[in-house]
Short mmCIF file of C-alpha atoms in Angstrom, two decimals:
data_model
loop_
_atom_site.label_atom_id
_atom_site.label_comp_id
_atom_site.label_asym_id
_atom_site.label_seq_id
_atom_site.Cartn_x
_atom_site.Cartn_y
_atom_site.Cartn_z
CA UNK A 5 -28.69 8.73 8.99
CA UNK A 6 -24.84 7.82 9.52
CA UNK A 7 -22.60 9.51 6.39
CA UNK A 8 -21.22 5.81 5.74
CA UNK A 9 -23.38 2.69 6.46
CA UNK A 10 -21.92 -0.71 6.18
CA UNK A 11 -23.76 -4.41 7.05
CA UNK A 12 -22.62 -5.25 10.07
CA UNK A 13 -22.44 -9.34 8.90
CA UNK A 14 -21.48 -11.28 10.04
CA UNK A 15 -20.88 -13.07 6.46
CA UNK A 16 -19.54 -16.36 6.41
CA UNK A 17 -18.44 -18.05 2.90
CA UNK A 18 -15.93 -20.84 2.34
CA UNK A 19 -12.71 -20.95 1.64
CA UNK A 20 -12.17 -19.69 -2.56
CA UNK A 21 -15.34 -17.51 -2.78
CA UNK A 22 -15.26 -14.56 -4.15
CA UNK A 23 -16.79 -12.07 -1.22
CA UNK A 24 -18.42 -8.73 -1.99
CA UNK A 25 -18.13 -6.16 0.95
CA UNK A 26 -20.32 -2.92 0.36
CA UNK A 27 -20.71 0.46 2.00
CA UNK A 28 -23.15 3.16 0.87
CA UNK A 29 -22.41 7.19 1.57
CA UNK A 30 -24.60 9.77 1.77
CA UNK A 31 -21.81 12.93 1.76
CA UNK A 32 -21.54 14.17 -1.70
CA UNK A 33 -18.40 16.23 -0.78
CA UNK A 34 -16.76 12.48 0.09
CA UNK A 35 -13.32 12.22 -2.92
CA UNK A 36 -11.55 9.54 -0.80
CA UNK A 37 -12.35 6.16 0.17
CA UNK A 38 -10.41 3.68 1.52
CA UNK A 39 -11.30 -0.24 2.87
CA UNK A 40 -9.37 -1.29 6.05
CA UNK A 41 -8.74 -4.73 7.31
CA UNK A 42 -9.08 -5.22 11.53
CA UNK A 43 -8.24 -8.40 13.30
CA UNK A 44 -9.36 -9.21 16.30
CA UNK A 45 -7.98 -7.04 18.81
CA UNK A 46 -5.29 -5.06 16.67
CA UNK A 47 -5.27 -1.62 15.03
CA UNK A 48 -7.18 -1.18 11.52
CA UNK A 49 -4.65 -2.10 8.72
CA UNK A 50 -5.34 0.16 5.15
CA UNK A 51 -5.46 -2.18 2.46
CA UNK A 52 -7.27 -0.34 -0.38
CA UNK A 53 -6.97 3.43 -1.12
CA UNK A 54 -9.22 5.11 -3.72
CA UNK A 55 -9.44 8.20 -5.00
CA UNK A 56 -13.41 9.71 -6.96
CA UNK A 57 -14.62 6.76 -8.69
CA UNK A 58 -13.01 3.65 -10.23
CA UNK A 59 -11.74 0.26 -9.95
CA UNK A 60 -8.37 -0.21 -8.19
CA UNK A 61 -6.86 -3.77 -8.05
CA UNK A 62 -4.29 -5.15 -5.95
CA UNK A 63 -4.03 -8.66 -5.86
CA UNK A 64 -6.59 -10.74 -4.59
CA UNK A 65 -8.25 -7.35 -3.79
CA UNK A 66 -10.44 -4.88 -5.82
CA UNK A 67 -12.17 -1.84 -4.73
CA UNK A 68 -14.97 -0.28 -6.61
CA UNK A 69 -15.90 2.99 -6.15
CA UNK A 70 -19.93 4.51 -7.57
CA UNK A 71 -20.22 8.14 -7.22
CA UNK A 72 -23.33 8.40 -8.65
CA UNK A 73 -24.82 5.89 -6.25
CA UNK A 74 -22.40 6.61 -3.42
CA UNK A 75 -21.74 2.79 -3.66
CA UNK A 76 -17.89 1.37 -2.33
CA UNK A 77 -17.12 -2.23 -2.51
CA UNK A 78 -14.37 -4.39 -1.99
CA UNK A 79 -14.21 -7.90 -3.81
CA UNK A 80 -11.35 -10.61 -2.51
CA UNK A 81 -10.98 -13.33 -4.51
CA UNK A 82 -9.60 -16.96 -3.96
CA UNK A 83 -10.66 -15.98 -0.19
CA UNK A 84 -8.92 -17.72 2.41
CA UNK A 85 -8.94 -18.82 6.12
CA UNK A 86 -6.44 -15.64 6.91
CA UNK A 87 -8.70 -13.15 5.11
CA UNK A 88 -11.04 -13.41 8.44
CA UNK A 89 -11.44 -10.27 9.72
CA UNK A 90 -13.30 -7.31 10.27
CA UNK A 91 -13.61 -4.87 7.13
CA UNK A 92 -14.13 -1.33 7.70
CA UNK A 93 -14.94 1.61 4.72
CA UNK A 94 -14.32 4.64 5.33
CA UNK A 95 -14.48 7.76 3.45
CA UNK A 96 -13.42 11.65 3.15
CA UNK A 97 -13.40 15.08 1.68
CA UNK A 98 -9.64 15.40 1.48
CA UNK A 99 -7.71 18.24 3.03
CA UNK A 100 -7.69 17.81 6.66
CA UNK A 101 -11.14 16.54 7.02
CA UNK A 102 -11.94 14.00 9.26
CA UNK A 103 -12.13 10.31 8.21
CA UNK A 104 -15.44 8.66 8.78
CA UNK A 105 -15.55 4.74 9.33
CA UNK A 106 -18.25 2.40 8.67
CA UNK A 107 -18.93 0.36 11.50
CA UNK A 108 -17.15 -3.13 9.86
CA UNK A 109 -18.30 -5.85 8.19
CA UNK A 110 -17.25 -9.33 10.03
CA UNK A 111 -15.97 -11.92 7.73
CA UNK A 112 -15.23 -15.09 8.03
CA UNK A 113 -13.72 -17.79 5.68
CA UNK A 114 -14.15 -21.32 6.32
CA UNK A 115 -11.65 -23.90 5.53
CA UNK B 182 3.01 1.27 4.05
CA UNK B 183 4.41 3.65 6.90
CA UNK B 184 4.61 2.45 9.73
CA UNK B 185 3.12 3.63 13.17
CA UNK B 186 3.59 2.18 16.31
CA UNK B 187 1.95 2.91 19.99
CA UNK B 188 3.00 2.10 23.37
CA UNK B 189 2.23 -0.18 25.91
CA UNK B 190 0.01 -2.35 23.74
CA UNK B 191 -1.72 -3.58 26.96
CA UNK B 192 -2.05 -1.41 30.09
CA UNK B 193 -4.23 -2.36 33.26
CA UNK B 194 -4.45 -0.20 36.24
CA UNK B 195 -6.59 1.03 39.24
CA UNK B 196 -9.16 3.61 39.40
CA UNK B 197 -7.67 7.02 40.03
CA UNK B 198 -4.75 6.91 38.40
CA UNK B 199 -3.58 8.01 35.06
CA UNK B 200 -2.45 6.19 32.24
CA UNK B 201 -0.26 7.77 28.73
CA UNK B 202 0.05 6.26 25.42
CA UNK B 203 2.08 6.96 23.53
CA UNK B 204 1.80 7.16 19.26
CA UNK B 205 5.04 7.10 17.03
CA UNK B 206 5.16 7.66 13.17
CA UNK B 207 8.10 4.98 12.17
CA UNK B 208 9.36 6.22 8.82
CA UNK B 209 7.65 9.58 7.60
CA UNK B 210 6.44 12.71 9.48
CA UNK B 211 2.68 13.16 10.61
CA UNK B 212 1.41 16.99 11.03
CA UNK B 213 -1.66 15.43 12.05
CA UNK B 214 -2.15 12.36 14.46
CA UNK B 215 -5.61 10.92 15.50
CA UNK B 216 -6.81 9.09 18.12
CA UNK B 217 -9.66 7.00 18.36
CA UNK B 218 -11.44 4.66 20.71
CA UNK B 219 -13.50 1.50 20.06
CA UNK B 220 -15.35 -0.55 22.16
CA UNK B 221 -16.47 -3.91 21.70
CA UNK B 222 -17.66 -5.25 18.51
CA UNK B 223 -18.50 -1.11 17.54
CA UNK B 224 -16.55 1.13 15.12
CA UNK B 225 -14.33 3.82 15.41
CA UNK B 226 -15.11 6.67 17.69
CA UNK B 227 -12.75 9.78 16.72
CA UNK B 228 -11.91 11.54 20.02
CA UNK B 229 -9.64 14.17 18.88
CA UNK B 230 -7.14 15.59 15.72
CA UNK B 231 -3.64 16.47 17.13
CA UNK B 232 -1.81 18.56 15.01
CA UNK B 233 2.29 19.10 15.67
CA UNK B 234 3.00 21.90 17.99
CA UNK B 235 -0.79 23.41 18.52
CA UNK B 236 -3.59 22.24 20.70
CA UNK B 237 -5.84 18.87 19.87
CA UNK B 238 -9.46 19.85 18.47
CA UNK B 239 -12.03 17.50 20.38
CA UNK B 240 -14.68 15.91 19.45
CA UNK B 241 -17.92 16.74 20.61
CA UNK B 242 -18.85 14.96 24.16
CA UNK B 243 -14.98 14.18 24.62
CA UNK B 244 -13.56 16.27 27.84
CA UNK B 245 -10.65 17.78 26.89
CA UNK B 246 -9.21 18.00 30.51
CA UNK B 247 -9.62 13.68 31.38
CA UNK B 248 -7.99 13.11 27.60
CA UNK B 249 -4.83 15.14 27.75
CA UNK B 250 -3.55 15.17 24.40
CA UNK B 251 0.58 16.05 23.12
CA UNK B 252 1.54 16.39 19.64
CA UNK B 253 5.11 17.09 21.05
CA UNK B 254 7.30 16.22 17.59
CA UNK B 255 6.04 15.19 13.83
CA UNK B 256 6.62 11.46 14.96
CA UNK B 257 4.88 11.48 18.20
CA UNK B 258 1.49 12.22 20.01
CA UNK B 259 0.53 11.39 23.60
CA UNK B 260 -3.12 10.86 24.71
CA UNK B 261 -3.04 10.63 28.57
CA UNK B 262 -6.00 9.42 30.30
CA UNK B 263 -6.33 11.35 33.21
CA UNK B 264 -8.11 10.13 36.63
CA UNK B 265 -8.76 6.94 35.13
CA UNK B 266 -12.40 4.76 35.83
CA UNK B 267 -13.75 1.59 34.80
CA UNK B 268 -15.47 3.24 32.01
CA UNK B 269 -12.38 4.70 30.40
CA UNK B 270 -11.77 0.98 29.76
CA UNK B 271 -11.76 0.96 25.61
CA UNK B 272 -9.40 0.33 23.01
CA UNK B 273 -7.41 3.05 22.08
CA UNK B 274 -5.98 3.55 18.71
CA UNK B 275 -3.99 6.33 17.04
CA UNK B 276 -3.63 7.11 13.30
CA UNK B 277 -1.33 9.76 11.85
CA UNK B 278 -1.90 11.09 8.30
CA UNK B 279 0.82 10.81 5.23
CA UNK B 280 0.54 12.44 2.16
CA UNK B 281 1.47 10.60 -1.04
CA UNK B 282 -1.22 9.07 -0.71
CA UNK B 283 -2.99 11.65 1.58
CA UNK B 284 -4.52 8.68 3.96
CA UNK B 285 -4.25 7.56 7.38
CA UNK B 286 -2.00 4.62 8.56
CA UNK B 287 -3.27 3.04 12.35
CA UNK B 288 -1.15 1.96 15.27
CA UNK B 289 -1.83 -1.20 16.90
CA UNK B 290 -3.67 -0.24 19.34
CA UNK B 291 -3.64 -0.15 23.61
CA UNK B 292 -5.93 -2.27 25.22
CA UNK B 293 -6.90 -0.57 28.27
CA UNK B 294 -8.55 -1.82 31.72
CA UNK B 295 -9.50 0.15 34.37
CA UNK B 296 -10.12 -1.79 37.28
#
């Protein structure tokens, strides 16, 4: 079993949709999570950076962290053409742990 | 967000030869720089944590001797790809950790092609 499992997709949804991107953990020791963004053919960009559980919002963007389900998901709302892209969780213990990535969820948002 | 940048973005060469890319922290200081690999339409693959001034910890199945890895400053790591083949051929991507929040920030990656 991989310690973070994502759907690969891809998910398709028009434009203004509110998408729901999910990743489930199995490493109770994870504290950190975080959601990057990846176009195609560039470097992972962070966009959300949680820390236990919670809601953090940041514009069009909310992540939601369950640590009693080991549930993370990211909600974009009002989605548009330029949110296509692959979305990668990824979670940590903290300290100088290593990061481990979900293997990305493609979306894409049709005009 | 800091900013971290990585050189040449695109790099094609023969087989044999070696190839170095380079990773830069921009605007804060990284004790511990990343690299990664990621082949087409996969994740991430962590290849090894380089930490300023010490020797890179590998990950398992990665040769330590074809990756040459140098964490020469707290703004910049090397990864050289030594005695390059067409299997080497990967994305390469390098992260460096900041604290405040304690995360990672990603360069843009270096395409490369071993021909």
């Amino acid at each position: 079993q991989k310690e973070v499992e994502q759907d690969p997709g891809p998910l398709s949804v028009p434009e203004g949709a509110i998408v729901s991107l999910n990743c489930t953990y199995s490493n109770s020791a994870f504290q950190y999570f975080m959601w990057y963004r990846q176009y195609s053919r560039k470097g992972p960009e962070l966009l959300m950076y949680t820390y236990s559980s919670g809601n953090k919002e940041d514009g069009r963007f909310t992540a939601q962290v369950d640590k009693s389900s080991k549930y993370i998901s990211l909600f974009i709302r009002d989605s548009q053409p330029s949110d296509s892209a692959t979305y990668l969780c990824a979670s940590y213990s903290g300290g100088y742990q290593k990061v481990t990535f979900g293997t990305g969820t493609k979306l894409q948002v049709i005009p | 967000g800091a900013v971290v940048s990585q050189h040449p973005s695109r790099v094609i060469c023969k087989s044999g030869t070696s190839v170095k890319i380079e990773c830069r922290s921009l605007d804060f200081q990284a004790t511990t720089m990343f690299w990664y690999r990621q082949f087409p339409k996969q994740s991430l693959m962590l290849m090894a944590t380089s930490n300023e001034g010490s020797k890179a910890t590998y990950e398992q199945g990665v040769e330590k001797d074809k990756f040459l890895i140098n964490h020469a400053s707290l703004t910049l790591s090397t990864l050289t790809v030594t005695s390059a083949h067409p299997e080497d051929s990967s994305f390469y991507i390098c992260s460096a950790r900041a604290t405040g929040p304690d995360t990672q920030y990603f360069g843009p990656g270096t395409r490369l092609t071993v021909l």
